[in-house]
Every structure is written in C-alpha cells, then in structure tokens.
C-alpha cells in the first residue's frame, strides 16, 4: 500500500484532478451548521472537516424521491425510466459512510439486484477522509475505526493539519496518474482522535442482549419521549425502506409512478388493507428500529446494521440517543443476569 | 355527463377560494372534467343537486348549521377545503374562551343580535367524505383530490408528519437554527413548504392521529420556549384537536 504526503492547500487541486474520472461529489456546508453531499462546482467550496452530512451518501444511489416510470391512461402504456450509468467520484467520505454503502450493497444487490441502484452504484470511485469524532459518533463500537479503508480507492488521513494519502486500489493508482503535488512518505499512526460516545459491549455481544430485551422497560421510556417524526430513520445510511405511489396529472391522462423513502418510525408504515396496523404503538416501532440494527439482520449477516454515524441521535428533536438506549439495555441485562446468578 | 360541482363558503377568510381562482393554467383542464354550477366568488347559479360540494370555512352559527345540512342533502360527495373547514382552524381559538366573553369582545353592546356557536369543523355537523388540508389549502393538493374523484380513485391520504418531506428535501432542521417547529406532529402533504423557506411550521394542516403531545411539548420547551408559548403555538390551528 503506497502512501503519499499531501498539503491541505493542495487538496482543491486534487479534487480538480479527480474531475477527469467523473463527476466529483463531496461534502459542502449547508444552512447554518450542517453539511450535505453535493456535486462540486468549485473545489475550494468542498469542506474537509465536517461531522456528518444531513442525508447519507445513500441518496446518490437510492434518491429520496425517484420517478420509476411514466404512464398514459389514455393509451394504456407505460415507459420505464432508464437510469444512465455515469462515472462518479465520491470525495471526502468518512469510514462509517463507506461501510454503510457496503451494507446497502448487500441489502440491494443480494438475490435479484435492484436495477436502478445497481446502475447508479456502478462506476463509482471513493476517496475517504479521516474525521474528528464528535459527541454523537460511535462507529468504533460497531467495529468501524476512523481509518477503516475498506471500500475506498484512496484515503486521506489527516496528520497535523495536512494529509497522508493512501492508495488502496488500481483505480486509486490510476486516479493519481499525472498528479504531481504528492510525495512518497512513510505511513504514520495518528494518536489522539477518540470516540466520545461508546456502546459498553463489543458488538458481537449485542444480539444476545437483544435476545432478552424484547420486553424491556426501556422501550416505554423511549416511546414516551419519541414524537414519531421519522428523522432517525430517514437520515440513517443503512435504512432502505421505500414507498411507491402513482400520481396522475391534472389532464387525467398521464401520470408517473414514483418511489420515496419511507420510515418504520411512522405510524402509517405498518398499516395494511382493512386498516389493520401491525406496529400500531410508538413502543412497537422504537423497538423494531433497534432490532433492525442489532438483531434481525445481524443474526443473518454477523454484522451490526448500524454504522455508528450518530445521525439518528444528532437529528432527533427529542434527543433520543441510539447508543444510550443500547447501554440501558445492557445495564438492564446485567441486572437480570446478576439476579439470576444470585438466586442459583 | 360531467360531474356537477359547487363551492360554498362559511366562516373563513376566503383565502382558499381565492387560491382556486388562481388556477389559470389548469382551469381549462379542470373544466374538461367537471361543470362548476355554483361558485360564490365567481358566479351566482343555483342547482338542486351536486355531485361534489366543496365546503370552505367553519361552522360558527345556527344559520351555518342549517345551510350546511341543506347542502349536504343536495350533495353526493362533500369535501371540506382548508383548515377552517377541516378542523375549525384559527377560528377555533375562540373556543378556548367563554362564548359570552367572545361575543362581548366582537360585538360589544350588540352581542344579543348575533347568535354564535363554538367554531366547528364541518365534520362536526355533517358527514364529510374527503378533506383538503392547509391554511390556505394549496392548488396542487386540491387538484390531486379532484383528479382522484374524477377518476374514481382514492384521493391521497397524508398520515406522515411534515418532517418527512422536510428530511427528504435535505433541509437543515430549524431546531438546529434555534427555532421551534411543529413539523414532527403536523400532518404533511405540503412538501414542507414553510421550513424549506426558513419559516417554522405552525401546524396549519392539523395534528397527526395519536400524537405524543407531552413529548412534543417537552421538545418545544427544551428548545427554549416557555410551556405557555409552546401550548399557544400548538393550539393556533388545532384548538379543536388538542386537549391541553
Ligand atoms: S442507526 Fe443511527 S447511528 Fe446507526 S447507522 Fe443509522 S443513523 Fe447512524
Ligand atoms: S427522530 Fe427521535 S422523535 Fe423522531 S421518530 Fe426518531 S426517535 Fe422518535
Ligand atoms: S424543520 Fe421542522 S419540519 Fe423540518 S425536520 Fe425540523 S422539525 Fe421537522
Ligand atoms: S409547513 Fe406546517 S404551517 Fe407550513 S404549510 Fe406545511 S403544515 Fe402548514
């Protein structure tokens, strides 16, 4: 694995250079205190230090709202939208975000691949960047360190304000051809970047905790604070649920079918024909959300389906914290175990 | 034959009616599907029977009650338009005060000349088949309903909060800008138009079914407004829906 040094002031030049390999998408400032992934217009606008974007990078592969087909009622015909395959370079991506894309790949491409996702996902290159964890990141607790480089072609590790650029794949190698602002160097271990938020157990112990947590009192407490806005799931990089709806234009002749992200935290999510709702109460939904992250899929895949990005917590208006809930469940589980042991 | 539709207004600012008259581009398309037989702002015909009656405004007096019953009797389908008609809207704020006090404030000495009732949703008096929410309702929303009725389909139902549309547009949440927003418990369908322009949601489309009111008050007060102010904000459009 090759490693080069790169001055912070030369990063815009690198971004411009990467433009030869496709449209470059990178984090930009948004609003007063937020960030979002946008196509780069001016490489100087790209933000290198950011905590997390509002929507995950997922939006580039599975758009929040997407037209699937147009139809005509008059001619009884339809035309599917053809998603073009374009080369794109995703720059400035954090390790947990990359891991979420790999998990999403698994969700969308295993079995019969979701064709629109597949087309958008093809021809993607990824350039990672290290980050300073804030009070919400906890990815280390789910097995993803800051410098996790799986999935990236290139990775920028910040060292004393400048960067070390790791070349990880042939694609990465190719992307540096003709770029002369880098010098070969020895990789350094960066000290002093710590996760402030942690889950107390190793993630491989969590499915067992969840096995006994179904009837925990923690759920009722969370449900009493949750206002059901769906922000946690709509901003989660590994959630993939969507809804499909048809809309007819005012001519009553033509229409479109579109798909938009849905959320299991919404009370209507599990409503079915006849008005039944199989997760009617907030408590059912809150519990379901965490089981989707730490039990159901984890049992099958051996990995937590949460990447510790902290979005669900940072964007929850009620301040409900995912790692705090897990830690409460752990504590409750320890108490229960203690009582079981003492009785014996 | 094209469905015969009529529009009626009760206690309201008539903003919803005016919004319909702004249809310009779509009006000709609409008239391909329906015959407008009564439209207070635009014409003065009368008919014995309506396929669809659109009602704007809330029911606030005995004469309103009589009139809405009469319209209901002559209509196959009745649709409430705008927040006044759907749940009483801002008018319903008067229901928070003793009715005598309200009459006195509005009519002074002449209060006995004007019979008044608490401001009610149309559905509190007669059966309402469909609703178009919002203050004012939007053209887009109205057209969606009209097209669905013309095609014999279920009109769209909005069961998700404003936050959903807000998140899908990747807006920065107004709570992060030091504002307090009713989006989490307000029925969506407006494409989060207010937060998208930097204005907090005031709840004009009504509160969702089974809202967590205590949780919402906690969210609002923990973001810097008093409990009293939080309740007032919540009641602005929803005095008939929220018990505080
Ligand atoms: S559950 Fe929360 S912390 Fe985990 S990946 Fe989703 S948004 Fe991020
Ligand atoms: S973001 Fe918070 S309040 Fe909103 S649904 Fe999720 S847990 Fe509930
Ligand atoms: S600005 Fe309002 S509507 Fe938008 S996400 Fe925040 S609370 Fe919800
Ligand atoms: S954002 Fe809120 S106040 Fe604004 S139109 Fe939508 S429901 Fe009404």
Coordinates of C-alpha atoms and ligand atoms in Angstrom, one line a residue:
Chain A
X1 CA 0.0 0.0 0.0
X2 CA 1.5 3.3 -1.1
X3 CA 1.3 6.4 1.0
X4 CA 2.0 10.0 0.0
X5 CA 2.0 13.3 1.7
X6 CA -0.4 16.0 0.5
X7 CA -0.6 19.6 1.7
X8 CA -4.1 20.7 2.8
X9 CA -3.7 23.7 0.4
X10 CA -3.2 21.3 -2.5
X11 CA -6.5 19.3 -1.8
X12 CA -8.5 21.6 -4.2
X13 CA -6.0 20.8 -6.9
X14 CA -6.5 17.1 -6.2
X15 CA -10.3 17.5 -6.4
X16 CA -9.9 19.3 -9.8
X17 CA -7.7 16.5 -11.0
X18 CA -10.2 13.8 -9.9
X19 CA -12.8 15.5 -12.2
X20 CA -11.1 13.6 -15.1
X21 CA -12.6 10.4 -13.7
X22 CA -16.2 11.6 -13.5
X23 CA -18.5 14.0 -11.6
X24 CA -17.0 14.7 -8.2
X25 CA -19.4 14.6 -5.3
X26 CA -18.2 15.9 -2.0
X27 CA -19.4 17.4 1.3
X28 CA -20.4 21.1 1.3
X29 CA -21.7 23.4 4.0
X30 CA -25.5 23.7 4.2
X31 CA -27.6 26.1 6.2
X32 CA -26.1 27.5 9.5
X33 CA -24.4 24.4 11.0
X34 CA -25.0 21.5 8.6
X35 CA -23.4 19.7 5.6
X36 CA -24.6 17.8 2.6
X37 CA -23.0 15.8 -0.3
X38 CA -23.2 17.9 -3.5
X39 CA -21.7 17.9 -6.9
X40 CA -18.5 20.0 -6.8
X41 CA -18.7 23.3 -8.8
X42 CA -15.7 24.9 -7.2
X43 CA -13.2 22.7 -5.5
X44 CA -12.5 25.4 -2.9
X45 CA -16.1 25.0 -1.6
X46 CA -15.5 21.4 -0.5
X47 CA -15.5 21.0 3.2
X48 CA -12.7 18.8 4.6
X49 CA -13.7 18.9 8.3
X50 CA -17.3 18.1 8.9
X51 CA -19.1 15.9 11.4
X52 CA -21.8 14.3 9.2
X53 CA -24.0 15.3 6.3
X54 CA -27.7 15.7 6.8
X55 CA -28.6 12.9 4.4
X56 CA -26.3 10.0 4.0
X57 CA -24.4 9.3 0.7
X58 CA -27.1 6.7 0.1
X59 CA -29.1 9.5 -1.6
X60 CA -26.7 9.3 -4.6
X61 CA -27.6 5.6 -5.2
X62 CA -31.2 5.5 -3.9
X63 CA -32.6 9.0 -4.3
X64 CA -35.1 10.2 -1.7
X65 CA -37.7 10.7 -4.4
X66 CA -37.3 8.9 -7.7
X67 CA -39.5 8.6 -10.7
X68 CA -39.7 5.0 -11.8
X69 CA -41.9 5.2 -14.8
X70 CA -44.3 7.4 -16.7
X71 CA -47.7 6.1 -17.9
X72 CA -50.5 7.1 -20.1
X73 CA -54.1 6.2 -19.0
X74 CA -55.4 7.2 -22.5
X75 CA -53.0 4.9 -24.4
X76 CA -52.8 2.3 -21.6
X77 CA -49.0 2.4 -21.9
X78 CA -46.0 3.0 -19.7
X79 CA -42.4 3.8 -20.1
X80 CA -39.8 2.9 -17.5
X81 CA -37.2 5.5 -16.6
X82 CA -33.8 4.4 -17.8
X83 CA -31.1 5.3 -15.3
X84 CA -28.0 6.3 -17.1
X85 CA -24.7 4.8 -15.9
X86 CA -22.3 7.7 -15.2
X87 CA -18.8 7.7 -13.7
X88 CA -18.7 9.5 -10.3
X89 CA -16.0 10.1 -7.8
X90 CA -17.2 10.4 -4.2
X91 CA -14.7 12.5 -2.3
X92 CA -14.3 13.2 1.4
X93 CA -16.3 10.2 2.6
X94 CA -16.0 9.0 6.2
X95 CA -15.3 5.4 7.0
X96 CA -18.7 4.7 8.6
X97 CA -20.4 6.1 5.5
X98 CA -18.4 3.8 3.2
X99 CA -19.3 0.9 5.5
X100 CA -23.0 1.9 5.1
X101 CA -22.7 1.8 1.4
X102 CA -21.2 -1.7 1.6
X103 CA -24.1 -2.8 3.8
X104 CA -26.6 -1.1 1.4
X105 CA -25.0 -3.0 -1.5
X106 CA -25.7 -6.2 0.4
X107 CA -29.3 -5.2 1.0
X108 CA -30.0 -4.0 -2.5
X109 CA -27.9 -6.4 -4.6
X110 CA -28.2 -9.8 -2.9
X111 CA -30.6 -12.0 -4.7
X112 CA -32.2 -10.2 -7.6
X113 CA -30.4 -6.9 -7.8
X114 CA -32.3 -3.6 -7.6
X115 CA -31.5 -2.4 -11.1
X116 CA -31.7 1.4 -10.6
X117 CA -29.4 1.1 -7.5
X118 CA -27.1 -1.1 -9.4
X119 CA -26.8 1.3 -12.3
X120 CA -26.1 4.2 -10.1
X121 CA -23.6 2.2 -8.0
X122 CA -21.6 1.0 -10.9
X123 CA -18.7 3.2 -12.0
X124 CA -18.3 4.8 -8.5
X125 CA -14.9 5.6 -7.0
X126 CA -14.5 6.6 -3.4
X127 CA -12.0 8.8 -1.7
X128 CA -12.2 8.6 2.1
X129 CA -11.2 11.1 4.7
X130 CA -10.5 10.8 8.4
X131 CA -12.6 12.8 10.9
X132 CA -12.6 14.0 14.4
X133 CA -15.4 12.2 16.2
X134 CA -18.0 14.5 17.9
X135 CA -20.3 13.7 20.8
X136 CA -22.6 11.6 18.5
X137 CA -20.2 9.4 16.5
X138 CA -19.8 5.9 18.0
X139 CA -18.7 3.8 14.9
X140 CA -15.8 2.3 16.8
X141 CA -18.3 0.5 19.0
X142 CA -19.8 -1.2 15.9
X143 CA -16.3 -2.2 14.6
X144 CA -15.5 0.8 12.3
X145 CA -12.5 2.8 13.2
X146 CA -11.8 6.2 11.7
X147 CA -9.1 4.8 9.4
X148 CA -11.1 1.8 8.2
X149 CA -10.2 1.9 4.5
X150 CA -12.3 -1.0 3.1
X151 CA -14.2 0.1 0.0
X152 CA -12.1 3.2 -0.7
X153 CA -9.8 3.7 -3.7
X154 CA -7.9 6.5 -2.0
X155 CA -7.9 7.6 1.7
X156 CA -6.9 10.9 3.2
X157 CA -5.7 10.7 6.7
X158 CA -5.2 14.0 8.4
X159 CA -1.8 14.4 10.1
X160 CA -1.1 17.7 11.8
X161 CA -3.4 19.7 9.6
X162 CA -2.1 18.2 6.3
X163 CA -2.8 14.7 4.8
X164 CA -1.3 11.3 4.2
X165 CA -2.9 9.9 1.0
X166 CA -3.2 6.1 0.9
X167 CA -3.6 4.4 -2.4
X168 CA -5.7 1.3 -2.0
X169 CA -6.7 0.0 -5.4
X170 CA -5.7 0.1 -9.0
X171 CA -8.5 2.6 -9.6
X172 CA -6.9 4.7 -6.9
X173 CA -3.5 4.4 -8.6
X174 CA -5.0 5.5 -11.9
X175 CA -6.6 8.5 -10.3
X176 CA -3.2 9.8 -9.2
X177 CA -1.6 9.5 -12.6
X178 CA -0.3 12.8 -13.6
X179 CA -0.9 14.5 -10.2
X180 CA 2.4 15.8 -9.1
X181 CA 1.6 17.6 -5.8
X182 CA 2.3 14.4 -3.7
X183 CA 5.4 12.9 -2.3
X184 CA 6.0 9.4 -1.2
X185 CA 6.1 9.0 2.6
X186 CA 6.0 6.5 5.5
X187 CA 2.5 6.0 6.9
X188 CA 2.1 7.4 10.4
X189 CA -0.3 6.3 13.1
X190 CA -2.4 9.2 14.3
X191 CA -2.8 9.5 18.0
X192 CA -5.4 11.4 19.9
X193 CA -8.6 11.0 17.9
X194 CA -11.0 9.4 20.3
X195 CA -14.6 8.4 20.2
X196 CA -16.5 10.2 23.0
X197 CA -19.6 8.1 22.6
X198 CA -19.4 4.3 23.2
X199 CA -21.5 1.2 23.5
X200 CA -20.3 -0.6 26.5
X201 CA -20.2 -4.1 25.0
X202 CA -18.4 -5.4 21.9
X203 CA -20.9 -5.5 19.1
X204 CA -20.8 -9.3 18.9
X205 CA -22.4 -9.5 22.3
X206 CA -25.3 -7.3 21.3
X207 CA -27.5 -9.9 19.6
X208 CA -27.6 -11.8 22.9
X209 CA -28.6 -8.7 24.8
X210 CA -31.3 -8.0 22.3
X211 CA -32.5 -11.6 22.6
X212 CA -33.7 -10.9 26.1
X213 CA -34.6 -7.2 25.6
X214 CA -37.9 -7.5 23.8
X215 CA -40.0 -6.9 26.9
X216 CA -37.6 -4.4 28.5
X217 CA -39.0 -1.3 30.2
X218 CA -36.5 0.8 28.3
X219 CA -38.9 0.8 25.3
X220 CA -41.7 2.5 27.1
X221 CA -39.4 5.3 28.3
X222 CA -38.1 5.9 24.8
X223 CA -41.7 5.8 23.4
X224 CA -42.8 8.4 25.9
X225 CA -40.2 10.9 24.5
X226 CA -40.4 10.0 20.8
X227 CA -42.6 12.3 18.8
X228 CA -42.7 10.0 15.8
X229 CA -41.2 12.4 13.3
X230 CA -39.2 9.7 11.4
X231 CA -36.0 11.8 11.4
X232 CA -33.9 8.9 12.8
X233 CA -34.7 6.5 10.1
X234 CA -34.9 9.0 7.2
X235 CA -31.4 10.1 7.9
X236 CA -30.0 6.6 8.6
X237 CA -27.5 5.4 6.0
X238 CA -28.4 1.8 6.2
X239 CA -32.2 2.1 6.2
X240 CA -33.6 1.2 2.8
X241 CA -37.4 1.1 3.1
X242 CA -39.4 2.9 0.5
X243 CA -43.0 3.6 -0.6
X244 CA -44.3 3.6 -4.2
X245 CA -47.1 5.8 -5.4
X246 CA -48.8 6.7 -8.6
X247 CA -49.7 10.3 -9.4
X248 CA -52.0 11.4 -12.2
X249 CA -51.6 14.8 -13.8
X250 CA -54.4 17.3 -14.0
X251 CA -55.1 16.3 -17.6
X252 CA -56.3 12.9 -16.1
X253 CA -54.4 11.3 -19.0
X254 CA -50.8 11.0 -18.0
X255 CA -49.1 10.1 -14.7
X256 CA -46.0 9.0 -13.0
X257 CA -45.0 6.3 -10.6
X258 CA -42.6 7.4 -8.0
X259 CA -40.8 5.9 -5.1
X260 CA -39.8 7.8 -2.0
X261 CA -38.0 6.8 1.2
X262 CA -40.3 5.6 3.9
X263 CA -39.7 5.0 7.6
X264 CA -40.7 2.3 10.1
X265 CA -41.0 5.0 12.8
X266 CA -44.1 6.5 11.1
X267 CA -47.4 5.3 12.4
X268 CA -48.7 4.6 8.9
X269 CA -45.8 2.4 7.9
X270 CA -47.2 -0.9 9.0
X271 CA -50.8 -0.1 8.1
X272 CA -52.3 -2.6 5.7
X273 CA -55.5 -3.0 3.7
X274 CA -58.5 -3.1 6.0
X275 CA -57.0 -0.6 8.4
X276 CA -55.0 -3.1 10.5
X277 CA -51.7 -1.9 11.8
X278 CA -49.2 -4.4 13.0
X279 CA -47.0 -1.9 14.7
X280 CA -49.6 0.4 16.0
X281 CA -47.9 1.9 19.0
X282 CA -44.7 4.0 19.2
X283 CA -43.2 1.5 21.6
X284 CA -43.5 -1.2 18.9
X285 CA -41.9 1.0 16.4
X286 CA -39.0 2.2 18.5
X287 CA -38.2 -1.4 19.4
X288 CA -38.4 -2.5 15.8
X289 CA -36.0 0.2 14.7
X290 CA -33.3 -1.0 17.1
X291 CA -33.9 -4.7 16.4
X292 CA -33.4 -4.0 12.7
X293 CA -30.0 -2.5 13.6
X294 CA -28.7 -5.0 16.1
X295 CA -30.6 -8.3 15.9
X296 CA -32.7 -9.3 12.9
X297 CA -30.1 -8.6 10.1
X298 CA -27.2 -9.1 12.5
X299 CA -28.3 -12.6 13.2
X300 CA -28.1 -13.4 9.5
X301 CA -25.0 -11.4 8.4
X302 CA -22.9 -11.3 11.6
X303 CA -22.6 -7.5 11.5
X304 CA -24.5 -4.8 13.2
X305 CA -26.6 -2.9 10.7
X306 CA -25.8 0.3 12.4
X307 CA -22.6 2.0 11.4
X308 CA -22.4 4.5 14.3
X309 CA -22.7 7.7 12.3
X310 CA -24.8 9.3 15.0
X311 CA -27.3 10.8 12.6
X312 CA -30.4 9.3 14.3
X313 CA -29.2 10.9 17.6
X314 CA -27.9 14.2 16.3
X315 CA -31.1 14.8 14.3
X316 CA -33.7 13.6 16.8
X317 CA -35.6 16.6 18.0
X318 CA -36.3 14.7 21.2
X319 CA -32.6 14.0 21.9
X320 CA -33.2 10.2 21.9
X321 CA -29.8 8.6 21.7
X322 CA -29.2 5.2 20.0
X323 CA -26.1 4.3 21.9
X324 CA -27.7 5.4 25.2
X325 CA -30.7 3.1 24.6
X326 CA -28.3 0.2 23.9
X327 CA -26.3 0.9 27.0
X328 CA -29.5 1.0 29.1
X329 CA -30.5 -2.4 27.6
X330 CA -27.0 -3.7 28.6
X331 CA -27.4 -2.4 32.1
X332 CA -30.8 -4.0 32.4
X333 CA -29.4 -7.2 31.1
X334 CA -26.6 -7.2 33.6
X335 CA -29.0 -6.6 36.4
X336 CA -31.2 -9.5 35.3
X337 CA -28.1 -11.8 35.0
X338 CA -27.0 -10.8 38.4
X339 CA -30.3 -11.7 39.9
X340 CA -30.4 -15.0 38.1
X341 CA -26.9 -15.8 39.4
X342 CA -27.7 -14.8 42.9
X343 CA -30.8 -16.9 43.0
X344 CA -28.8 -20.0 42.0
Chain B
X1 CA -72.3 13.9 -18.2
X2 CA -69.6 15.7 -16.4
X3 CA -69.9 15.8 -12.6
X4 CA -71.6 18.9 -11.3
X5 CA -69.5 20.6 -8.7
X6 CA -70.2 23.5 -6.4
X7 CA -68.2 25.6 -3.9
X8 CA -69.6 27.1 -0.7
X9 CA -68.0 29.2 1.9
X10 CA -68.7 29.6 5.6
X11 CA -66.7 31.3 8.3
X12 CA -63.2 31.9 6.8
X13 CA -61.0 34.5 5.1
X14 CA -61.9 33.1 1.7
X15 CA -58.2 32.6 1.0
X16 CA -58.9 29.0 -0.1
X17 CA -61.5 30.2 -2.6
X18 CA -59.1 32.8 -4.0
X19 CA -56.4 30.1 -4.3
X20 CA -58.7 28.2 -6.6
X21 CA -59.3 31.2 -8.8
X22 CA -55.6 31.4 -9.3
X23 CA -55.6 28.2 -11.2
X24 CA -55.2 30.0 -14.5
X25 CA -53.1 27.3 -16.3
X26 CA -55.1 24.4 -15.1
X27 CA -58.6 25.9 -15.1
X28 CA -59.3 24.8 -18.7
X29 CA -58.1 21.2 -17.9
X30 CA -60.4 21.2 -14.8
X31 CA -63.4 22.3 -16.8
X32 CA -62.9 19.4 -19.2
X33 CA -63.7 17.1 -16.3
X34 CA -66.3 18.9 -14.3
X35 CA -69.1 21.6 -14.6
X36 CA -68.9 24.2 -11.9
X37 CA -72.5 25.1 -11.1
X38 CA -72.0 27.2 -8.0
X39 CA -69.1 29.3 -7.0
X40 CA -69.7 32.1 -4.7
X41 CA -66.8 34.2 -5.7
X42 CA -67.2 33.7 -9.4
X43 CA -70.9 33.3 -10.3
X44 CA -74.4 33.0 -9.0
X45 CA -76.2 30.0 -10.2
X46 CA -78.2 27.6 -8.0
X47 CA -78.8 23.9 -8.6
X48 CA -80.8 21.1 -6.8
X49 CA -78.2 18.5 -6.8
X50 CA -74.4 18.5 -6.7
X51 CA -72.2 15.5 -7.5
X52 CA -69.4 17.1 -5.4
X53 CA -69.8 20.0 -3.0
X54 CA -66.7 21.7 -1.7
X55 CA -67.0 23.5 1.6
X56 CA -64.7 26.2 2.8
X57 CA -64.9 27.7 6.3
X58 CA -66.0 26.6 9.7
X59 CA -69.5 26.3 11.1
X60 CA -70.0 29.1 13.7
X61 CA -73.7 30.0 13.9
X62 CA -77.1 28.4 13.8
X63 CA -77.7 29.6 10.3
X64 CA -74.4 28.0 9.2
X65 CA -75.7 24.7 10.6
X66 CA -79.0 25.0 8.7
X67 CA -77.2 25.8 5.5
X68 CA -74.6 23.0 5.7
X69 CA -77.4 20.5 6.3
X70 CA -79.2 21.8 3.2
X71 CA -76.1 21.5 1.1
X72 CA -75.3 18.0 2.4
X73 CA -78.8 16.9 1.5
X74 CA -78.3 18.0 -2.1
X75 CA -74.7 16.6 -2.5
X76 CA -73.4 13.1 -3.3
X77 CA -69.9 13.8 -2.1
X78 CA -68.9 16.5 0.3
X79 CA -65.4 17.8 0.6
X80 CA -64.0 20.1 3.3
X81 CA -61.5 22.6 2.0
X82 CA -58.9 24.2 4.1
X83 CA -58.1 24.1 7.8
X84 CA -61.2 26.2 8.9
X85 CA -63.5 23.6 7.3
X86 CA -61.4 20.5 8.2
X87 CA -61.0 21.2 11.9
X88 CA -62.1 24.7 12.7
X89 CA -58.7 26.2 12.1
X90 CA -57.7 29.5 13.6
X91 CA -61.4 30.3 14.2
X92 CA -61.5 27.6 16.8
X93 CA -59.2 29.6 19.0
X94 CA -62.3 31.4 20.2
X95 CA -63.5 28.1 21.7
X96 CA -60.7 28.5 24.3
X97 CA -62.7 31.4 25.8
X98 CA -66.2 31.5 27.3
X99 CA -68.6 32.2 24.5
X100 CA -70.1 35.2 26.2
X101 CA -66.8 36.9 26.5
X102 CA -66.1 36.3 22.8
X103 CA -69.4 37.8 21.8
X104 CA -68.9 40.8 24.0
X105 CA -65.4 41.4 22.6
X106 CA -66.6 41.1 19.0
X107 CA -70.0 42.7 19.0
X108 CA -69.9 44.8 22.2
X109 CA -73.4 46.0 23.2
X110 CA -75.0 44.4 20.1
X111 CA -73.9 41.0 21.2
X112 CA -77.5 39.7 21.6
X113 CA -78.3 40.5 18.0
X114 CA -75.8 37.9 16.8
X115 CA -76.3 34.2 17.5
X116 CA -73.0 32.4 17.7
X117 CA -71.7 28.8 18.3
X118 CA -68.2 27.5 19.0
X119 CA -66.3 27.3 15.7
X120 CA -66.7 23.8 14.5
X121 CA -65.3 21.6 11.8
X122 CA -67.8 20.8 9.0
X123 CA -67.4 17.2 10.0
X124 CA -68.8 18.0 13.5
X125 CA -72.1 18.8 11.9
X126 CA -72.5 16.7 8.7
X127 CA -70.7 13.8 7.2
X128 CA -67.5 14.8 5.3
X129 CA -66.3 12.4 2.7
X130 CA -62.9 14.0 1.9
X131 CA -60.7 16.8 3.0
X132 CA -58.1 19.1 1.6
X133 CA -56.0 20.5 4.5
X134 CA -53.9 23.6 4.9
X135 CA -54.3 27.3 5.5
X136 CA -54.7 28.1 2.8
X137 CA -55.1 24.8 1.0
X138 CA -52.8 24.5 -2.0
X139 CA -53.9 24.3 -5.6
X140 CA -51.8 21.2 -6.0
X141 CA -53.4 19.4 -3.2
X142 CA -56.9 20.4 -4.4
X143 CA -56.2 19.2 -7.9
X144 CA -54.9 15.9 -6.7
X145 CA -58.1 15.3 -4.9
X146 CA -60.3 16.5 -7.8
X147 CA -58.4 14.2 -10.3
X148 CA -58.8 11.3 -8.0
X149 CA -62.5 11.8 -7.6
X150 CA -63.0 12.3 -11.4
X151 CA -61.0 9.0 -12.0
X152 CA -62.9 7.2 -9.2
X153 CA -59.8 6.6 -7.2
X154 CA -59.0 7.1 -3.5
X155 CA -57.6 10.6 -3.0
X156 CA -54.1 10.7 -1.4
X157 CA -54.1 10.4 2.4
X158 CA -51.5 12.1 4.4
X159 CA -50.5 10.2 7.5
X160 CA -46.9 11.3 7.9
X161 CA -45.5 14.4 9.6
X162 CA -44.2 17.4 7.8
X163 CA -40.7 16.3 8.9
X164 CA -40.7 13.5 6.4
X165 CA -40.9 15.8 3.4
X166 CA -38.5 18.2 5.1
X167 CA -35.9 15.5 5.6
X168 CA -36.3 14.2 2.0
X169 CA -35.5 17.7 0.8
X170 CA -32.4 17.6 3.0
X171 CA -33.4 20.9 4.7
X172 CA -31.4 21.8 7.8
X173 CA -33.8 21.3 10.6
X174 CA -35.0 24.6 12.1
X175 CA -34.3 23.2 15.6
X176 CA -30.7 23.5 14.6
X177 CA -31.2 27.1 13.9
X178 CA -32.7 27.9 17.2
X179 CA -36.3 27.8 16.1
X180 CA -39.2 25.7 17.4
X181 CA -41.1 23.9 14.7
X182 CA -44.4 21.9 14.8
X183 CA -43.3 19.7 11.9
X184 CA -42.9 16.5 13.9
X185 CA -46.6 16.2 14.8
X186 CA -48.2 18.1 11.9
X187 CA -49.8 16.2 9.1
X188 CA -47.6 16.5 6.0
X189 CA -48.6 16.9 2.3
X190 CA -47.4 20.5 1.9
X191 CA -43.9 19.5 0.8
X192 CA -42.7 21.1 4.0
X193 CA -43.1 24.5 2.3
X194 CA -42.5 26.6 5.4
X195 CA -39.3 25.0 6.8
X196 CA -38.0 24.9 3.2
X197 CA -38.1 28.7 3.2
X198 CA -36.8 29.1 6.8
X199 CA -40.1 29.5 8.5
X200 CA -41.1 27.1 11.2
X201 CA -44.2 25.0 10.8
X202 CA -47.2 26.4 12.6
X203 CA -49.3 23.3 12.2
X204 CA -51.8 24.5 9.6
X205 CA -52.5 21.1 8.2
X206 CA -53.6 19.8 11.6
X207 CA -52.1 17.4 14.1
X208 CA -51.5 13.7 13.2
X209 CA -53.5 10.9 14.6
X210 CA -52.3 9.7 18.0
X211 CA -49.7 12.5 18.5
X212 CA -47.4 12.4 21.5
X213 CA -48.4 15.8 22.8
X214 CA -46.5 15.6 26.1
X215 CA -43.4 14.6 24.2
X216 CA -43.9 17.4 21.7
X217 CA -44.3 20.0 24.5
X218 CA -41.1 18.7 26.0
X219 CA -39.3 19.0 22.7
X220 CA -40.5 22.6 22.3
X221 CA -39.7 23.7 25.8
X222 CA -36.3 22.1 25.8
X223 CA -35.5 24.2 22.7
X224 CA -36.1 27.4 24.6
X225 CA -39.7 28.5 24.7
X226 CA -42.0 28.5 27.7
X227 CA -44.6 25.9 28.2
X228 CA -47.3 28.6 27.8
X229 CA -45.9 29.7 24.5
X230 CA -45.5 26.0 23.4
X231 CA -49.2 25.4 24.1
X232 CA -50.2 28.5 22.3
X233 CA -48.3 27.5 19.2
X234 CA -49.8 24.1 19.3
X235 CA -53.3 25.5 19.6
X236 CA -53.1 28.1 16.8
X237 CA -54.6 25.8 14.2
X238 CA -55.6 23.0 16.4
X239 CA -57.8 24.2 19.3
X240 CA -60.4 21.6 18.4
X241 CA -57.9 18.7 18.1
X242 CA -55.6 19.1 21.0
X243 CA -56.7 19.0 24.6
X244 CA -54.1 20.8 26.8
Ligands
LIG1 S1 -28.9 3.6 13.4 FE1 -28.3 5.8 13.8 S2 -26.1 5.7 14.2 FE2 -26.7 3.7 13.3 S3 -26.3 4.0 11.2 FE3 -28.4 4.5 11.5 S4 -28.4 6.7 11.8 FE4 -26.3 6.0 12.0
LIG2 S1 -36.1 11.1 15.4 FE1 -36.5 10.9 17.6 S2 -38.5 11.7 17.9 FE2 -38.3 11.4 15.7 S3 -39.1 9.3 15.4 FE3 -36.9 9.1 15.7 S4 -36.7 8.7 17.9 FE4 -38.7 9.5 17.6
LIG3 S1 -37.6 22.0 10.3 FE1 -39.5 21.3 11.3 S2 -40.4 20.0 9.7 FE2 -38.2 20.2 9.2 S3 -37.3 18.4 10.2 FE3 -37.1 20.2 11.6 S4 -38.9 19.9 12.9 FE4 -39.3 18.7 11.1
LIG4 S1 -45.1 23.5 7.0 FE1 -46.7 23.5 8.5 S2 -47.6 25.6 8.6 FE2 -46.4 25.3 6.7 S3 -47.9 24.7 5.1 FE3 -47.0 22.8 6.0 S4 -48.4 22.2 7.7 FE4 -48.8 24.4 7.2

